[in-house]
C-alpha positions as CSV (number, residue, x, y, z in Angstrom):
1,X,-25.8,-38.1,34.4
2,X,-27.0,-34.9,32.8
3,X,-25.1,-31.1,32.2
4,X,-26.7,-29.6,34.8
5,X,-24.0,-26.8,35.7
6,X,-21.6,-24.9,33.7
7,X,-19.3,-26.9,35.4
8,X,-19.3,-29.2,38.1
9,X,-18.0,-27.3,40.8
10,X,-21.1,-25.1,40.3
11,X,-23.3,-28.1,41.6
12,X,-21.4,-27.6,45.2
13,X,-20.0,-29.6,47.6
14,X,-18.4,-28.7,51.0
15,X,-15.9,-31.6,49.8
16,X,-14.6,-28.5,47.5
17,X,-12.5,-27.5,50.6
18,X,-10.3,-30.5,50.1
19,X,-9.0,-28.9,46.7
20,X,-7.8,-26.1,49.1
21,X,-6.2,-28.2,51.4
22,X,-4.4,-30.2,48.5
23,X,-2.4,-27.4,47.5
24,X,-1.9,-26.8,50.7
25,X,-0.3,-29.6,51.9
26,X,1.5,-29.8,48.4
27,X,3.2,-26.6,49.5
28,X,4.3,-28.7,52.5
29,X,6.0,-31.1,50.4
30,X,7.8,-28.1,49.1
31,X,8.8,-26.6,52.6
32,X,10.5,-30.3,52.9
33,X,13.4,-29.6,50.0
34,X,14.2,-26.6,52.8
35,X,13.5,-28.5,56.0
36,X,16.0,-31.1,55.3
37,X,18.7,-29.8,52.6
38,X,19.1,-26.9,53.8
39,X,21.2,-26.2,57.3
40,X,19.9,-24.6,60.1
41,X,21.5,-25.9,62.8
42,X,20.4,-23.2,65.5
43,X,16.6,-23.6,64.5
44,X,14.4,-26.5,64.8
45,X,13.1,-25.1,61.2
46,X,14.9,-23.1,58.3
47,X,14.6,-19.3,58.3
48,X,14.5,-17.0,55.5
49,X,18.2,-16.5,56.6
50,X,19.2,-19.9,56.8
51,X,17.9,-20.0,53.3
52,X,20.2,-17.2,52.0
53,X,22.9,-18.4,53.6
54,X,22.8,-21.7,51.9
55,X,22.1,-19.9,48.6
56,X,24.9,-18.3,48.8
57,X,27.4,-20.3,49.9
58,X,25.7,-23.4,48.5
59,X,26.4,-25.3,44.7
60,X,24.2,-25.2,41.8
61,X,22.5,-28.3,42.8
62,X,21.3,-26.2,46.3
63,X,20.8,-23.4,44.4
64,X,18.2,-25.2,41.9
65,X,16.5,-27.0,45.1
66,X,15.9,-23.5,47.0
67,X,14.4,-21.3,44.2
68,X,12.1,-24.8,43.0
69,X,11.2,-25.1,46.6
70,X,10.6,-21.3,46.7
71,X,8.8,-20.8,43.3
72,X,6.7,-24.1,44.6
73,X,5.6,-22.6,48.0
74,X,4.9,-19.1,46.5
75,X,2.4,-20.5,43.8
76,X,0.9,-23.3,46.0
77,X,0.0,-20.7,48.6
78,X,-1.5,-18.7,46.2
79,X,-3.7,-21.3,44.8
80,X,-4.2,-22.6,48.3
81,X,-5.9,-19.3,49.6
82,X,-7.7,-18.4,46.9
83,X,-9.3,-21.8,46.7
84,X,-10.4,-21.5,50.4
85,X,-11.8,-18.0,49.6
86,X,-13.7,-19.3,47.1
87,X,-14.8,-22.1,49.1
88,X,-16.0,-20.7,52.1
89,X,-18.1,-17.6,49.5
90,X,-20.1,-20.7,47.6
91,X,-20.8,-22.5,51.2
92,X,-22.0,-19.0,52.1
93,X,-24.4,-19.4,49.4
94,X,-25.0,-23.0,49.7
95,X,-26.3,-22.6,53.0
96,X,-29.3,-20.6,51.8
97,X,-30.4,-23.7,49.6
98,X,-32.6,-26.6,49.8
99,X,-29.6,-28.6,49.1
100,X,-27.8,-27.6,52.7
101,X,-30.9,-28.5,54.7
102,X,-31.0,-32.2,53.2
103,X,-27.3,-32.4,53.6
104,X,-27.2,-31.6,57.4
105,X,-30.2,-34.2,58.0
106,X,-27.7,-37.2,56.1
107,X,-25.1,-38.8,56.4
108,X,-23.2,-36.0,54.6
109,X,-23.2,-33.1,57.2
110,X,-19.8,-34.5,58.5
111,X,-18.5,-33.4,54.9
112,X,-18.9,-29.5,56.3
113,X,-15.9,-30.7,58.9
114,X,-13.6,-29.9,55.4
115,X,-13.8,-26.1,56.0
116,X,-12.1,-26.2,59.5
117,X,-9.2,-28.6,57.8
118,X,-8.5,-26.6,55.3
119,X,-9.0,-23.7,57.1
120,X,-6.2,-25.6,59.2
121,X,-4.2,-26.4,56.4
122,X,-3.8,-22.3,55.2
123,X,-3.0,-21.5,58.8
124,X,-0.3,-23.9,58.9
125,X,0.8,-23.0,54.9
126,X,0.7,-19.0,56.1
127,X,3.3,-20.1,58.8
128,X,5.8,-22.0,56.1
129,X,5.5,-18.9,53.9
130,X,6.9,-16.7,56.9
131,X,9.9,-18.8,57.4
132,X,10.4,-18.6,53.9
133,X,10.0,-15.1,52.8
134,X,10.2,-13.3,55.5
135,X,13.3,-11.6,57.4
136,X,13.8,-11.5,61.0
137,X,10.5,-13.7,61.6
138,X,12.3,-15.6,64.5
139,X,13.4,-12.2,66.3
140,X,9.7,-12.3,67.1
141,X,8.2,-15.4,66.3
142,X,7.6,-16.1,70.7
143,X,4.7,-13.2,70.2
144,X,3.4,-15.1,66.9
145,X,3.3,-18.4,69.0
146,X,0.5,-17.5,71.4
147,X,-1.8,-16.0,68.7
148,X,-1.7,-19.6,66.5
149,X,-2.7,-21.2,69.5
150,X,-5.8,-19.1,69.9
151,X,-6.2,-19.3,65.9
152,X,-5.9,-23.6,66.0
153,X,-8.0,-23.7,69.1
154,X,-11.1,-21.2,67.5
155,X,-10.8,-23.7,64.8
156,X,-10.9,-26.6,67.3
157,X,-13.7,-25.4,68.7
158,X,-15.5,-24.8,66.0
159,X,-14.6,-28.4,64.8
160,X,-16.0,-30.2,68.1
161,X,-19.6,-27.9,68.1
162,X,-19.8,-29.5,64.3
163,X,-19.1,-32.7,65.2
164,X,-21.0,-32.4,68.5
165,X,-24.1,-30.8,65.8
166,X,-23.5,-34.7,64.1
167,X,-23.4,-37.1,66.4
168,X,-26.5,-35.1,68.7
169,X,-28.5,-35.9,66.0
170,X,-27.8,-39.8,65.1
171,X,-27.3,-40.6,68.9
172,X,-30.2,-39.1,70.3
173,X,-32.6,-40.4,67.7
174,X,-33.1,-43.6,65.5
175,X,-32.9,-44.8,62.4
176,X,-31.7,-41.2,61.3
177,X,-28.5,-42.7,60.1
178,X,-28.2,-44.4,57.4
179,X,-25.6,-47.7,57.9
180,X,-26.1,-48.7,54.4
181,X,-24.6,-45.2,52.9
182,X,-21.5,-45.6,55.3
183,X,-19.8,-48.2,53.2
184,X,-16.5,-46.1,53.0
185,X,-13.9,-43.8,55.1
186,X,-16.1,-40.8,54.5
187,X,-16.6,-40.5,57.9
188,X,-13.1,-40.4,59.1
189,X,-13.4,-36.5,57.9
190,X,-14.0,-35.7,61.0
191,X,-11.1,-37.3,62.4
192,X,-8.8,-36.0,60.1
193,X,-10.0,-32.1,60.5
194,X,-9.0,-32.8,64.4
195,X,-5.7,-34.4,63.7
196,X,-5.1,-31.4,61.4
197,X,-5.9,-29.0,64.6
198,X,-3.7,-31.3,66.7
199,X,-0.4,-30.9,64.4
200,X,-1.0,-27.3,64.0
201,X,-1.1,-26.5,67.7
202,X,1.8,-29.2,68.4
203,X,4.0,-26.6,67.0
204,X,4.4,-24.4,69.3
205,X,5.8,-27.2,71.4
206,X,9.0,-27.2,69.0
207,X,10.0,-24.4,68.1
208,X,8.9,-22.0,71.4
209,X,11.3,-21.7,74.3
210,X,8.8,-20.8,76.8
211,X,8.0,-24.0,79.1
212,X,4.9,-22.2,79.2
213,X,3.9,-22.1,75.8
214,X,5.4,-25.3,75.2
215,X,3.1,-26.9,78.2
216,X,-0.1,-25.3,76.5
217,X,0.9,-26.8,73.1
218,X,1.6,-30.1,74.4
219,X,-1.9,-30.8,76.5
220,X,-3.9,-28.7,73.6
221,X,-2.6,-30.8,70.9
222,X,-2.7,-34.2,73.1
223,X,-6.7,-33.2,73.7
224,X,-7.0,-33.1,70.1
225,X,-4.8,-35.4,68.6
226,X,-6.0,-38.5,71.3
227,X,-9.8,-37.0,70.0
228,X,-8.5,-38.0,65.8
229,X,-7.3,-41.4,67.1
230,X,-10.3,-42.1,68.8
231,X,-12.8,-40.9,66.4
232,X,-10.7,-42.7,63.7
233,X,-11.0,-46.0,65.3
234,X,-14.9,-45.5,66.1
235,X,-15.7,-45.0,62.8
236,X,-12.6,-46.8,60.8
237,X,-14.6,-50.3,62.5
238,X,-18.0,-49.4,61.6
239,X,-17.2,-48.6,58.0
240,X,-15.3,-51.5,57.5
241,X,-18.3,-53.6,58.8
242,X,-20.7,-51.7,56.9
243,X,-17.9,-52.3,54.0
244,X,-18.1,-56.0,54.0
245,X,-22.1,-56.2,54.0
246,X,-22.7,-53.5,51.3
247,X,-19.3,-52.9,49.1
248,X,-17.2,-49.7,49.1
249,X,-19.7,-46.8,47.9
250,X,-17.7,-46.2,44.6
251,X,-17.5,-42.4,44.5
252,X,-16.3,-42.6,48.0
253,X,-13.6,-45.1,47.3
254,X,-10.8,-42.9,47.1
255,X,-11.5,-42.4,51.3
256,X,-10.0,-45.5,52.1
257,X,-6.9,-43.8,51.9
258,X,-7.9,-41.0,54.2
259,X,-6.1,-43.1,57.0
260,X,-2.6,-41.8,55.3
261,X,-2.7,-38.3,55.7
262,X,-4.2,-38.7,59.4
263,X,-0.7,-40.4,60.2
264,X,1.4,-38.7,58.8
265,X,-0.3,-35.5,60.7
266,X,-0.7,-37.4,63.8
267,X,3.3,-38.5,63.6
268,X,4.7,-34.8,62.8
269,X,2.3,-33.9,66.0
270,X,4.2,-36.8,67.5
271,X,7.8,-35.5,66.6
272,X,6.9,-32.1,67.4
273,X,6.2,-32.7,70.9
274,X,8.7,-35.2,71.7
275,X,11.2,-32.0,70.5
276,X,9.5,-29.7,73.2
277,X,9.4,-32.5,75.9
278,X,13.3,-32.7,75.4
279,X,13.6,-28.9,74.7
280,X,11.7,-27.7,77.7
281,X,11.5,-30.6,80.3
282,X,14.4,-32.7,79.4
283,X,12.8,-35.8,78.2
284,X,14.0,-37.6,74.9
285,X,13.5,-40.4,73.4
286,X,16.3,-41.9,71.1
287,X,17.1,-41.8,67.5
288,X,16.7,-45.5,67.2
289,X,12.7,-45.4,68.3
290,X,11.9,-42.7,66.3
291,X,13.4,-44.8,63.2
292,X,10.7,-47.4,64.5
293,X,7.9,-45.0,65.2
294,X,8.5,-43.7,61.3
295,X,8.1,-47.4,60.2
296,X,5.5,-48.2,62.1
297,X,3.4,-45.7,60.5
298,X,4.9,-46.0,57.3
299,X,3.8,-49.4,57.1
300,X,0.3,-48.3,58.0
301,X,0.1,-46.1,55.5
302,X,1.3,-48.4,52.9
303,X,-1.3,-51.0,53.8
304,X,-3.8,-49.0,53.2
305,X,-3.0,-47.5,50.1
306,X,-3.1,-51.1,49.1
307,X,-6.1,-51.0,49.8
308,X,-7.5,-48.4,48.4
309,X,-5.5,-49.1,44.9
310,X,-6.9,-52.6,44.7
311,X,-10.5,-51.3,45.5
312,X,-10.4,-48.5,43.1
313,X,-9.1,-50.3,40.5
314,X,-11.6,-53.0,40.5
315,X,-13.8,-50.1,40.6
316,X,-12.4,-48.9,37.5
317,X,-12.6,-45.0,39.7
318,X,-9.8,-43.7,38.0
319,X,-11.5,-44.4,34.3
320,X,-14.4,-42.3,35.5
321,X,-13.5,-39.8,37.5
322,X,-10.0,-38.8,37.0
323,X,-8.9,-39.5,33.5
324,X,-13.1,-40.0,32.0
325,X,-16.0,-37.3,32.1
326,X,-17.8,-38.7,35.3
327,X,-16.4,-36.6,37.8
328,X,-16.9,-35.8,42.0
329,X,-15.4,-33.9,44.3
330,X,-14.5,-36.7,46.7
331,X,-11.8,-36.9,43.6
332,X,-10.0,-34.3,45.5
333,X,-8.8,-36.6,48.1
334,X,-7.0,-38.6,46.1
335,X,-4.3,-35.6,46.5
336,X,-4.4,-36.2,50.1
337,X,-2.3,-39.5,50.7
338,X,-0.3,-38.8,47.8
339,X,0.9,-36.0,49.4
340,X,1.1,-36.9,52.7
341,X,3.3,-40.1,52.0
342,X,5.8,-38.0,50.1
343,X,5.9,-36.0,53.1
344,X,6.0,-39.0,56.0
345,X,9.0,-40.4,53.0
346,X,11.1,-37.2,54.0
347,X,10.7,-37.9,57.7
348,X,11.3,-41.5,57.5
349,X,14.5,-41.1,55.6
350,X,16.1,-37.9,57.5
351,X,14.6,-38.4,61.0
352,X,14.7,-42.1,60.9
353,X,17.5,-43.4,58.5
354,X,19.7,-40.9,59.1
355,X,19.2,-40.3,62.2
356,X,19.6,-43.4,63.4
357,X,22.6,-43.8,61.4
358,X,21.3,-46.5,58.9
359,X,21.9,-44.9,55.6
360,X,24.9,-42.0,54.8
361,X,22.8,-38.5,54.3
362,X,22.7,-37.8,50.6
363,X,24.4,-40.7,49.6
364,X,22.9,-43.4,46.8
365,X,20.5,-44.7,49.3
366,X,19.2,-41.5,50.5
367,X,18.7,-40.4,47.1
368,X,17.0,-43.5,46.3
369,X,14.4,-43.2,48.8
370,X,14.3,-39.5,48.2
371,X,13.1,-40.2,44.1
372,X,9.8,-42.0,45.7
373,X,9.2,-38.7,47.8
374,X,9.8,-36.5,45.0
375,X,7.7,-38.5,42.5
376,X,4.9,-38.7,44.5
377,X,5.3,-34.9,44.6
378,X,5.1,-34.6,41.1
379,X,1.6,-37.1,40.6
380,X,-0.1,-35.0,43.0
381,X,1.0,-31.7,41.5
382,X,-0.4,-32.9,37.8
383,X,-3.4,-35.0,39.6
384,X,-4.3,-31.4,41.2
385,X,-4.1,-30.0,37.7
386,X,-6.1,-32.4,36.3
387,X,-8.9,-32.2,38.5
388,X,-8.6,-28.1,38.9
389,X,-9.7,-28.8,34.8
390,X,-12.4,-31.4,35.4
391,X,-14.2,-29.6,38.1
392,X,-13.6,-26.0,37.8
393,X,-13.5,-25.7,33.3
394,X,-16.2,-23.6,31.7
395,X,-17.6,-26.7,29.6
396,X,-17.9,-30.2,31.4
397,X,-20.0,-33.1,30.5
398,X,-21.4,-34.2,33.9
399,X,-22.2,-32.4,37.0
400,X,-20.6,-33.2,40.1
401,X,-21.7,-36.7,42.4
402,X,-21.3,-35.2,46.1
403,X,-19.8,-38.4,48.1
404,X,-21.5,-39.2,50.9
């Protein structure tokens, strides 16, 4: 390949949107240090004052986790919103080009379903920095519930006309699809963008104590989150078939692993509503399924970062495009079930393990598990930094391959 931009990220790709939603959802992993070490045993989430408290009261080794946590959230946010404000200014100019007309007649045009998720993603990240930074958000946090369920379903919306703009097109007329170029996960963007909307409106249902509000969050997010699972499945079998016949399209490898970041979103959508099912209409399940629900998807996810590894690696993708000069911004979601297994680690071990009284909380076991969660944290946050370097540096050897 030639130079044919200053730097790849100039030769643009609506898959630029996942570099948003990978600090995003790094922040998350962030919030979790909070969520689970700190107490906050009269809120289903930690508050800024449940986060002094413990700072005060708490040892050095709470001490350290609150203001790394804190520090972590404040700069992931940062990089999180001003990635998504650059993204959605160059789609504003990509529009206007020849490129965005070909793009929206191929395959491709589901890759424009990354601006609602990470558009999502902020939405969601906006709501953890309130907790965190913010006194006396729960004395009103009832009037901030309706206004994120208009905000998640504008987004919905505007996810389902995009999708509905895609599928009108290669239903209604042959051959305008091309089988050959869906020889990878790409196409489970869609899916994922809905299960993003679907966990984002599912959290209402746990932390509101209006059985109204609760109701609306539970069907809204059901609509949505039975839409991912269905979509997923849809197109999960038709890739793989198209897989088997044609080989994984190599800069679209690293989309095998989109399946990891759709269940862990899909299971915190789970949690979340089972909380406002017992919360507001006195239905619960008990600690001993949700240990098994945990694993369930935990072992999913697993599986298919097996996959994806021993794909890649045959591939030799991470030669190229992470550590070599080849690069493309399907790279970005490499971040994706890095983080989101880190995250789904944290819920396994506290909400399953725990719970369920299997291991001792922050004993040698807990900590054990913990390390996984904690490294993965850590290869995400330098594999972000690495790729911020590849894609978005003033010199660069290659432009950018769009995935399809």
């Amino acid at each position: 390949m030639t130079h044919t931009a200053k730097r790849p990220a100039d030769s643009y790709s609506p898959l630029y949107f996942l570099a948003s939603l990978g600090a995003g959802g790094l922040e998350v992993t962030f919030f979790m240090y909070l969520m689970f070490w700190v107490p906050h045993p009269d809120r289903p989430v930690p508050t800024f004052e449940d986060i002094a408290a413990a700072f005060a009261t708490g040892g050095l080794p709470m001490q350290a986790a609150i203001v790394v946590a804190a520090l972590g959230i404040a700069a992931l946010t940062i990089l999180n919103v001003k990635s998504l404000i650059w993204n959605f200014t160059a789609l504003a100019a990509f529009r206007k080009t020849e490129r965005y007309t070909a793009l929206r007649a191929s395959n491709a045009e589901t890759t424009l379903l990354a601006a609602p998720l990470a558009s999502a993603m902020t939405i969601n990240a906006m709501f953890i920095v309130g907790l965190v930074f913010v006194p006396g958000l729960w004395g009103v946090i009832e009037y901030l519930f309706p206004l994120a369920l208009v905000a998640f379903l504008a987004l919905g919306i505007w996810a389902l006309r995009t999708i509905g703009d895609f599928l009108g097109r290669v239903l209604s007329q042959g051959g305008v699809f091309d089988v050959t170029a869906h020889n990878s996960f790409a196409q489970l963007l869609p899916a994922f963008a809905l299960a993003m909307i679907a966990v984002g409106l599912s959290a209402p249902a746990a932390m509101s104590e209006s059985t109204l509000t609760v109701g609306i969050a539970l069907v809204l997010s059901s609509f949505f989150g039975i839409a991912a699972m269905l979509y997923t499945v849809i197109a999960a079998i038709t890739a793989f078939s198209s897989m088997l016949q044609h080989g994984t399209a190599r800069e679209s490898g690293p989309t095998l692993m989109v399946i990891v970041p759709i269940m862990t979103v899909l299971g915190i959508m789970a949690l979340r509503q089972d909380h406002g099912l017992h919360t507001a209409f006195d239905a619960q399940g008990t600690d001993g399924e949700t240990m098994v629900f945990l694993a369930r998807l935990l072992t999913v996810q697993i599986l298919f970062v097996l996959l994806g590894l021993t794909v890649l690696l045959r591939q030799g993708y991470f030669t190229d495009f992470v550590f070599g000069t080849q690069t493309s911004p399907g790279s970005y979601a490499l971040v994706c079930p890095g983080v989101a297994l880190s995250v789904m680690l944290h819920f396994f071990v506290n909400k399953g393990l725990v719970a369920a009284g299997v291991i001792a909380e922050f004993g040698p076991a807990y900590w054990g598990l913990t390390a996984i969660a904690l490294a993965l944290q850590v290869a995400m946050i330098a594999l972000v930094l690495r790729l911020n370097r590849q894609h978005f540096g003033k010199t660069s050897q290659a432009a950018a391959v769009p995935a399809e």
